[in-house]
PDB file of C-alpha atoms in Angstrom:
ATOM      1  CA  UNK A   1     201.522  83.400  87.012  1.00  0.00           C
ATOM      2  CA  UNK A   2     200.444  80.539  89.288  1.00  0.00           C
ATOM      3  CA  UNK A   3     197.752  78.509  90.276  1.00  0.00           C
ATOM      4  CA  UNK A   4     199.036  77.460  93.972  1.00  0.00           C
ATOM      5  CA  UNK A   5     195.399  76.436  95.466  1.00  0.00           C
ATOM      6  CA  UNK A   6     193.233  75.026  92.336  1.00  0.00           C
ATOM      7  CA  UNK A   7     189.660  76.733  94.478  1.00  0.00           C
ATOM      8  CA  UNK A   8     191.145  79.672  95.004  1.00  0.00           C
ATOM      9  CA  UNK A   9     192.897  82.051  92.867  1.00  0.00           C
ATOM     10  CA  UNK A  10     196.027  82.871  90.711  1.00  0.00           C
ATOM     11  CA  UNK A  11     198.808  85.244  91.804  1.00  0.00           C
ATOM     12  CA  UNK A  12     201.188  86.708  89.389  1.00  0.00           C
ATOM     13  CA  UNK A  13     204.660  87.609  91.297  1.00  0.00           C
ATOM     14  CA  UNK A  14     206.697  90.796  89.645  1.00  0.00           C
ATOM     15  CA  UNK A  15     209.980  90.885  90.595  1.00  0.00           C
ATOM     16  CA  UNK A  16     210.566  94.612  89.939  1.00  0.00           C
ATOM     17  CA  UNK A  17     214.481  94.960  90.470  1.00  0.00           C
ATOM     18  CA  UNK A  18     214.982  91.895  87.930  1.00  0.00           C
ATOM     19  CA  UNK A  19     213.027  94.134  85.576  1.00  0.00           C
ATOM     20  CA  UNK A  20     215.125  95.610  82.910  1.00  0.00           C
ATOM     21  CA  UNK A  21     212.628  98.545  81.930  1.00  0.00           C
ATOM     22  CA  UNK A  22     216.012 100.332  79.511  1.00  0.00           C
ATOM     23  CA  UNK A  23     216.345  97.366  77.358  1.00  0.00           C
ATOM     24  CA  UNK A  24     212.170  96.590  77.470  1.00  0.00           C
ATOM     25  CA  UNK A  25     212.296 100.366  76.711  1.00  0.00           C
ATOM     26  CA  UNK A  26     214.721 100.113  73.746  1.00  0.00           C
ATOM     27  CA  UNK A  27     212.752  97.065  71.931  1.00  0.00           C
ATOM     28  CA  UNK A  28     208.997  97.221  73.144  1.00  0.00           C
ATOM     29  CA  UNK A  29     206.582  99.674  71.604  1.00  0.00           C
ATOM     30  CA  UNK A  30     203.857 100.498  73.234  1.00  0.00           C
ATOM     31  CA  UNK A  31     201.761  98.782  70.792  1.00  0.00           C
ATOM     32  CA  UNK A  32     203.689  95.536  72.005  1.00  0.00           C
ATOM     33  CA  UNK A  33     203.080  96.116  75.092  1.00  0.00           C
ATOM     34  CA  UNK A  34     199.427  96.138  74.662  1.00  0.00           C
ATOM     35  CA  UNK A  35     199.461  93.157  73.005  1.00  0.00           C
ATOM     36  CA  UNK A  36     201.545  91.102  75.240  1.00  0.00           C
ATOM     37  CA  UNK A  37     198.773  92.342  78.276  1.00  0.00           C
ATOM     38  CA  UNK A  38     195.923  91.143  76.226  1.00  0.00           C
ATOM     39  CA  UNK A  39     197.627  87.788  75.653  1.00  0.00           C
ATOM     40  CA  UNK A  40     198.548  87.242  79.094  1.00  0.00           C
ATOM     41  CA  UNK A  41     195.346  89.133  80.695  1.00  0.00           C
ATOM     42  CA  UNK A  42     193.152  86.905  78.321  1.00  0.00           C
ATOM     43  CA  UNK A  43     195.245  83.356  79.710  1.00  0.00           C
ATOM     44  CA  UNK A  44     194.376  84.150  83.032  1.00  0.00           C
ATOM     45  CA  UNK A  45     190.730  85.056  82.395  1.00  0.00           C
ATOM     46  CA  UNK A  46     189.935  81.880  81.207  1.00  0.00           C
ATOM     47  CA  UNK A  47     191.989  80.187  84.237  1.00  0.00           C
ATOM     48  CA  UNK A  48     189.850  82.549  86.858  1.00  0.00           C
ATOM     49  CA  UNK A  49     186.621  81.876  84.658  1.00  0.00           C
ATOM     50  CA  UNK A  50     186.651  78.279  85.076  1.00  0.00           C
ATOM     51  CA  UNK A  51     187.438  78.381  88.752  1.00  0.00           C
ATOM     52  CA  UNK A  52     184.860  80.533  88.816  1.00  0.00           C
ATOM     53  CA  UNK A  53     182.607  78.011  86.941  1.00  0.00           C
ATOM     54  CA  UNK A  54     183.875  75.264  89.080  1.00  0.00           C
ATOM     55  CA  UNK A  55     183.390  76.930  92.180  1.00  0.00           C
ATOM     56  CA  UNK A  56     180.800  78.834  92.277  1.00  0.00           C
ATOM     57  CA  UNK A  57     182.619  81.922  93.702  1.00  0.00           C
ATOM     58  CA  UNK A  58     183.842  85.224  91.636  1.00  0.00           C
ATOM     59  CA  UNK A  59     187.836  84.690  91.507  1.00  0.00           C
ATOM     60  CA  UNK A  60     190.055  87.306  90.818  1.00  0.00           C
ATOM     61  CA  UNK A  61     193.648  87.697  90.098  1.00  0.00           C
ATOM     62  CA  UNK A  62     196.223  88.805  93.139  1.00  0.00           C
ATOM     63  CA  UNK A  63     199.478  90.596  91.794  1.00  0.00           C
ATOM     64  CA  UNK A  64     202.310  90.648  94.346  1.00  0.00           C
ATOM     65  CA  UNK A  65     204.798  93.188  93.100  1.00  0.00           C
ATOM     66  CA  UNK A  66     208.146  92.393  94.927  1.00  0.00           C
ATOM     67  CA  UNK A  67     210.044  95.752  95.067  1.00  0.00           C
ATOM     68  CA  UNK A  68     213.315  94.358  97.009  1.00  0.00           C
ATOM     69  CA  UNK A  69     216.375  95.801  95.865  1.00  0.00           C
ATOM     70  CA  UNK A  70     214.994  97.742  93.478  1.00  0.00           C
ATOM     71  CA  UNK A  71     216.203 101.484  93.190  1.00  0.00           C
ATOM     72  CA  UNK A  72     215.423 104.631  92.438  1.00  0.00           C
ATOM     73  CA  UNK A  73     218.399 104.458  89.246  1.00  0.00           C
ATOM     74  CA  UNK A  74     216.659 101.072  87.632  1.00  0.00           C
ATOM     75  CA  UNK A  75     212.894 103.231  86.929  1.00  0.00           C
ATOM     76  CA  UNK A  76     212.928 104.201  83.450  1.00  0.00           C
ATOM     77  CA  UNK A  77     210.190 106.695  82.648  1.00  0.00           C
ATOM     78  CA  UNK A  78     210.176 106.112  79.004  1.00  0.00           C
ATOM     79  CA  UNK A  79     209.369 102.313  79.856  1.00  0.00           C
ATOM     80  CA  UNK A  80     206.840 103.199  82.403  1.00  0.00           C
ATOM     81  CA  UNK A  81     204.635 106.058  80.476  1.00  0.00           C
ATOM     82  CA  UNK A  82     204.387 103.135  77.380  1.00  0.00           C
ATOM     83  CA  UNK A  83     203.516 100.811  80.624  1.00  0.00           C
ATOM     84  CA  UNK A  84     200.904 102.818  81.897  1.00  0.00           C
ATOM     85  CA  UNK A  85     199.554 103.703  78.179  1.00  0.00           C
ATOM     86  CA  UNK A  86     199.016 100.060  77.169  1.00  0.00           C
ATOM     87  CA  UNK A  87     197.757  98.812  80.729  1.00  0.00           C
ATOM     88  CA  UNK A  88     194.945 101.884  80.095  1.00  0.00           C
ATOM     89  CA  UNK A  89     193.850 100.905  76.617  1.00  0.00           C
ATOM     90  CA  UNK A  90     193.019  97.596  77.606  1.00  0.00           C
ATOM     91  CA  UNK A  91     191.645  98.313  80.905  1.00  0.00           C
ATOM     92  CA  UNK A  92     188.092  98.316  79.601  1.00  0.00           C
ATOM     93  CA  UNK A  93     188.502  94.774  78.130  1.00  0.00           C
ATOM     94  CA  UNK A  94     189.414  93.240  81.352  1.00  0.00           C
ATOM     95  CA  UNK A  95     187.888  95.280  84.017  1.00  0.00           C
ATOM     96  CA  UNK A  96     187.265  92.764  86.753  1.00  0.00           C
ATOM     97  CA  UNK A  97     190.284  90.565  86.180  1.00  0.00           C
ATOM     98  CA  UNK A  98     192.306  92.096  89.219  1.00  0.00           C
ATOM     99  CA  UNK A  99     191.218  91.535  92.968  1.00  0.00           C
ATOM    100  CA  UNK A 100     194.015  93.050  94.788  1.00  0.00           C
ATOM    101  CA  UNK A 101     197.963  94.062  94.014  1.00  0.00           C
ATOM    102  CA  UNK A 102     199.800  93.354  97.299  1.00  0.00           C
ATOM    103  CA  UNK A 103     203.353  95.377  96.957  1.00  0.00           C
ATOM    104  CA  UNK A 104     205.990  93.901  99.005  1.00  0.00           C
ATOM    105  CA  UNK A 105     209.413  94.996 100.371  1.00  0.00           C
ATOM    106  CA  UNK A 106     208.688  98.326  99.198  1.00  0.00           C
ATOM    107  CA  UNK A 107     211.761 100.793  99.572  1.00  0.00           C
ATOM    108  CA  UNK A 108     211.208 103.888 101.708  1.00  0.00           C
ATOM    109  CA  UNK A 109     211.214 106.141  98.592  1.00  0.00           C
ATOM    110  CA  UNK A 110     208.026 104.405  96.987  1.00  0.00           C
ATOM    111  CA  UNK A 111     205.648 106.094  99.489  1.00  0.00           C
ATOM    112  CA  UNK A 112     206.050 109.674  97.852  1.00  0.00           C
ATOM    113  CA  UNK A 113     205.554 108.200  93.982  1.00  0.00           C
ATOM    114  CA  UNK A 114     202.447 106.398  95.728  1.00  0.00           C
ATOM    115  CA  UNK A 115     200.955 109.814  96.936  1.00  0.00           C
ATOM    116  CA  UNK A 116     201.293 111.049  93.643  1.00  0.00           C
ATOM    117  CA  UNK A 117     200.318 108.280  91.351  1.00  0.00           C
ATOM    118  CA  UNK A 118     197.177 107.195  93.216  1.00  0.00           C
ATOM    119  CA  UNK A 119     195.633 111.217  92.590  1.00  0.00           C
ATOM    120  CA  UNK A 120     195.636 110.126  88.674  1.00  0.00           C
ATOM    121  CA  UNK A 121     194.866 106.556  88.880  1.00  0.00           C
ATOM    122  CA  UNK A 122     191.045 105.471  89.086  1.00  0.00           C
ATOM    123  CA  UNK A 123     189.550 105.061  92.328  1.00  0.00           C
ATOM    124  CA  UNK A 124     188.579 101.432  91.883  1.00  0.00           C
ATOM    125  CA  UNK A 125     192.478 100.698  91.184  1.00  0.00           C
ATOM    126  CA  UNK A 126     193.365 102.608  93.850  1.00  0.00           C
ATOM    127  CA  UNK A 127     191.114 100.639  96.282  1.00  0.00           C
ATOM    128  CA  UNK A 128     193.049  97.388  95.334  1.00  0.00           C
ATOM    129  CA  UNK A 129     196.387  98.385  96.038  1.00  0.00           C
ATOM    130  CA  UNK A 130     198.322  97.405  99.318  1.00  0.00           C
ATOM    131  CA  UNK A 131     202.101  98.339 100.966  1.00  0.00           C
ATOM    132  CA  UNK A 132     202.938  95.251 102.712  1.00  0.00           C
ATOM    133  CA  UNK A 133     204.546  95.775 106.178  1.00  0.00           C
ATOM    134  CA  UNK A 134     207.641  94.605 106.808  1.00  0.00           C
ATOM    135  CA  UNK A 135     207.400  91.963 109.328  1.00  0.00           C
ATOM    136  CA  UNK A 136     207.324  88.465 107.773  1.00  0.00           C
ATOM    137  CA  UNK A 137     204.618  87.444 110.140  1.00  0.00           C
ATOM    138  CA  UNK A 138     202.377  90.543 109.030  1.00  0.00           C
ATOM    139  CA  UNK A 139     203.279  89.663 105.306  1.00  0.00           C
ATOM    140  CA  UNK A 140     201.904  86.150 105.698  1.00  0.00           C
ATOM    141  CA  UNK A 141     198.901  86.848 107.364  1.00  0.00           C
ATOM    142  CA  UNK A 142     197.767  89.148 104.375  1.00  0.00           C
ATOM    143  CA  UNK A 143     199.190  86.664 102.026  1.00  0.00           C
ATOM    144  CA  UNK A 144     197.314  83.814 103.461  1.00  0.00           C
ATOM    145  CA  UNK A 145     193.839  85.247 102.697  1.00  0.00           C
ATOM    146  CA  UNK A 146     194.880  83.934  99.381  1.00  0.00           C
ATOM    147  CA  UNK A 147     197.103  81.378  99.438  1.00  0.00           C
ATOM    148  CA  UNK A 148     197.084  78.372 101.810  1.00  0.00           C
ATOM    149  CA  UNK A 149     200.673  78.158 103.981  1.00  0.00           C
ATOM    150  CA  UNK A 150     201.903  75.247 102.028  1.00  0.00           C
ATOM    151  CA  UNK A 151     201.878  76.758  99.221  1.00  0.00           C
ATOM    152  CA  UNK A 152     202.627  80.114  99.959  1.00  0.00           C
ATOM    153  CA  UNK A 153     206.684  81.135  99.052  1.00  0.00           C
ATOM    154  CA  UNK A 154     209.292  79.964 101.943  1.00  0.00           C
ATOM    155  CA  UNK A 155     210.584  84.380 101.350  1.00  0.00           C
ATOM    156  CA  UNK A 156     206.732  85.438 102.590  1.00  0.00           C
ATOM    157  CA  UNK A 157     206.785  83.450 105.260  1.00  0.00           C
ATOM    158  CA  UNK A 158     204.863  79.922 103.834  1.00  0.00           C
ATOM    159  CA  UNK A 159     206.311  76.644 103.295  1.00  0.00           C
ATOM    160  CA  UNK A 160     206.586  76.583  99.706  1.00  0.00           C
ATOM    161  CA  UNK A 161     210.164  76.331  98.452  1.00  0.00           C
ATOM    162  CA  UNK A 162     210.056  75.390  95.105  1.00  0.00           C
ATOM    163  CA  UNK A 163     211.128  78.121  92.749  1.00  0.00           C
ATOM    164  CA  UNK A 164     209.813  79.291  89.968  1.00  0.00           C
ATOM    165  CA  UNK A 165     206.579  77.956  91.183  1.00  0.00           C
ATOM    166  CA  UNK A 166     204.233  75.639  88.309  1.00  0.00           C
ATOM    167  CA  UNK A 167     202.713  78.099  85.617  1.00  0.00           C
ATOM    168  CA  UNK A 168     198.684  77.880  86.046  1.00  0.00           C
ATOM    169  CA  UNK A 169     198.202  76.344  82.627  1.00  0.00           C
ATOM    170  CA  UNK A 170     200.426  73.238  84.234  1.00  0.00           C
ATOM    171  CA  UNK A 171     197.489  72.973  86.455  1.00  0.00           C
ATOM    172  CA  UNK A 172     195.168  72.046  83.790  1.00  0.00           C
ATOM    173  CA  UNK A 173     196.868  69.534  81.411  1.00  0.00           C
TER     174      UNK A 173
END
């Protein structure tokens, strides 16, 4: 999670192919799951509440879920049903927290699984989920509604090559 603009928001980049949902599967309950969401989901409440405070504007969290060169072969359902169970028990404690999840580089496959998944997922989920198009210019223009061009990353299309970006709770210290 970062903090690139200190008035604006925090985006949390998932890197879905560097995901390794067998051996999360193996030593993660879903109990530790759960727990691991409220710890994080808690950190960047506080970090959206006082830029909230500070700014006088409701700030929400943006969650770009990179899907490039991720398969079909690396999704384990085991993983993803604890996922999806701990994500939904704590959904009532932190109901406002996300603005908008921006999925990028999504492979062709992903569409079908969307058409399906977004029939059992609430509506106001739903609503804040985006397929980024392809073209880098596209990508940056949706990007930039959150993120000034400077700091946006160099592989959306911004200026930003510094890798892994600051952690938000850098920004405040």
């Amino acid at each position: 999670t970062t903090l690139p603009d200190k008035h604006r928001g925090l985006i949390m980049y998932f890197f879905l192919a560097k995901l390794d949902m067998d051996k999360l599967d193996e030593i993660a309950t879903q109990e530790d799951l759960k727990n691991s969401y409220i710890h994080v989901n808690e950190s960047v409440y506080q970090i959206l509440d006082e830029i909230t405070r500070k700014t006088g504007r409701l700030t929400k969290l943006l969650k770009v879920v990179d899907m490039d060169g991720m398969t079909l072969g690396k999704m384990n359902r085991s993983y993803l049903s604890k996922d999806a169970a701990a994500s939904k028990e704590i959904d009532d404690y932190f109901p406002q927290l996300l603005g908008a999840m921006l999925v990028a580089n999504p492979p062709r496959w992903i569409g079908l699984i969307w058409k399906f998944c977004r029939l059992l997922l609430p509506k106001r989920i739903v609503e804040k989920v985006d397929f980024l198009p392809s073209n880098k210019e596209k990508v940056q223009k949706r990007l930039l509604k959150f993120v000034s061009k400077w700091n946006l990353l160099e592989r959306y299309g911004g200026e930003n090559k510094e890798w892994p970006p600051p952690a938000a709770g850098s920004c405040f210290e």
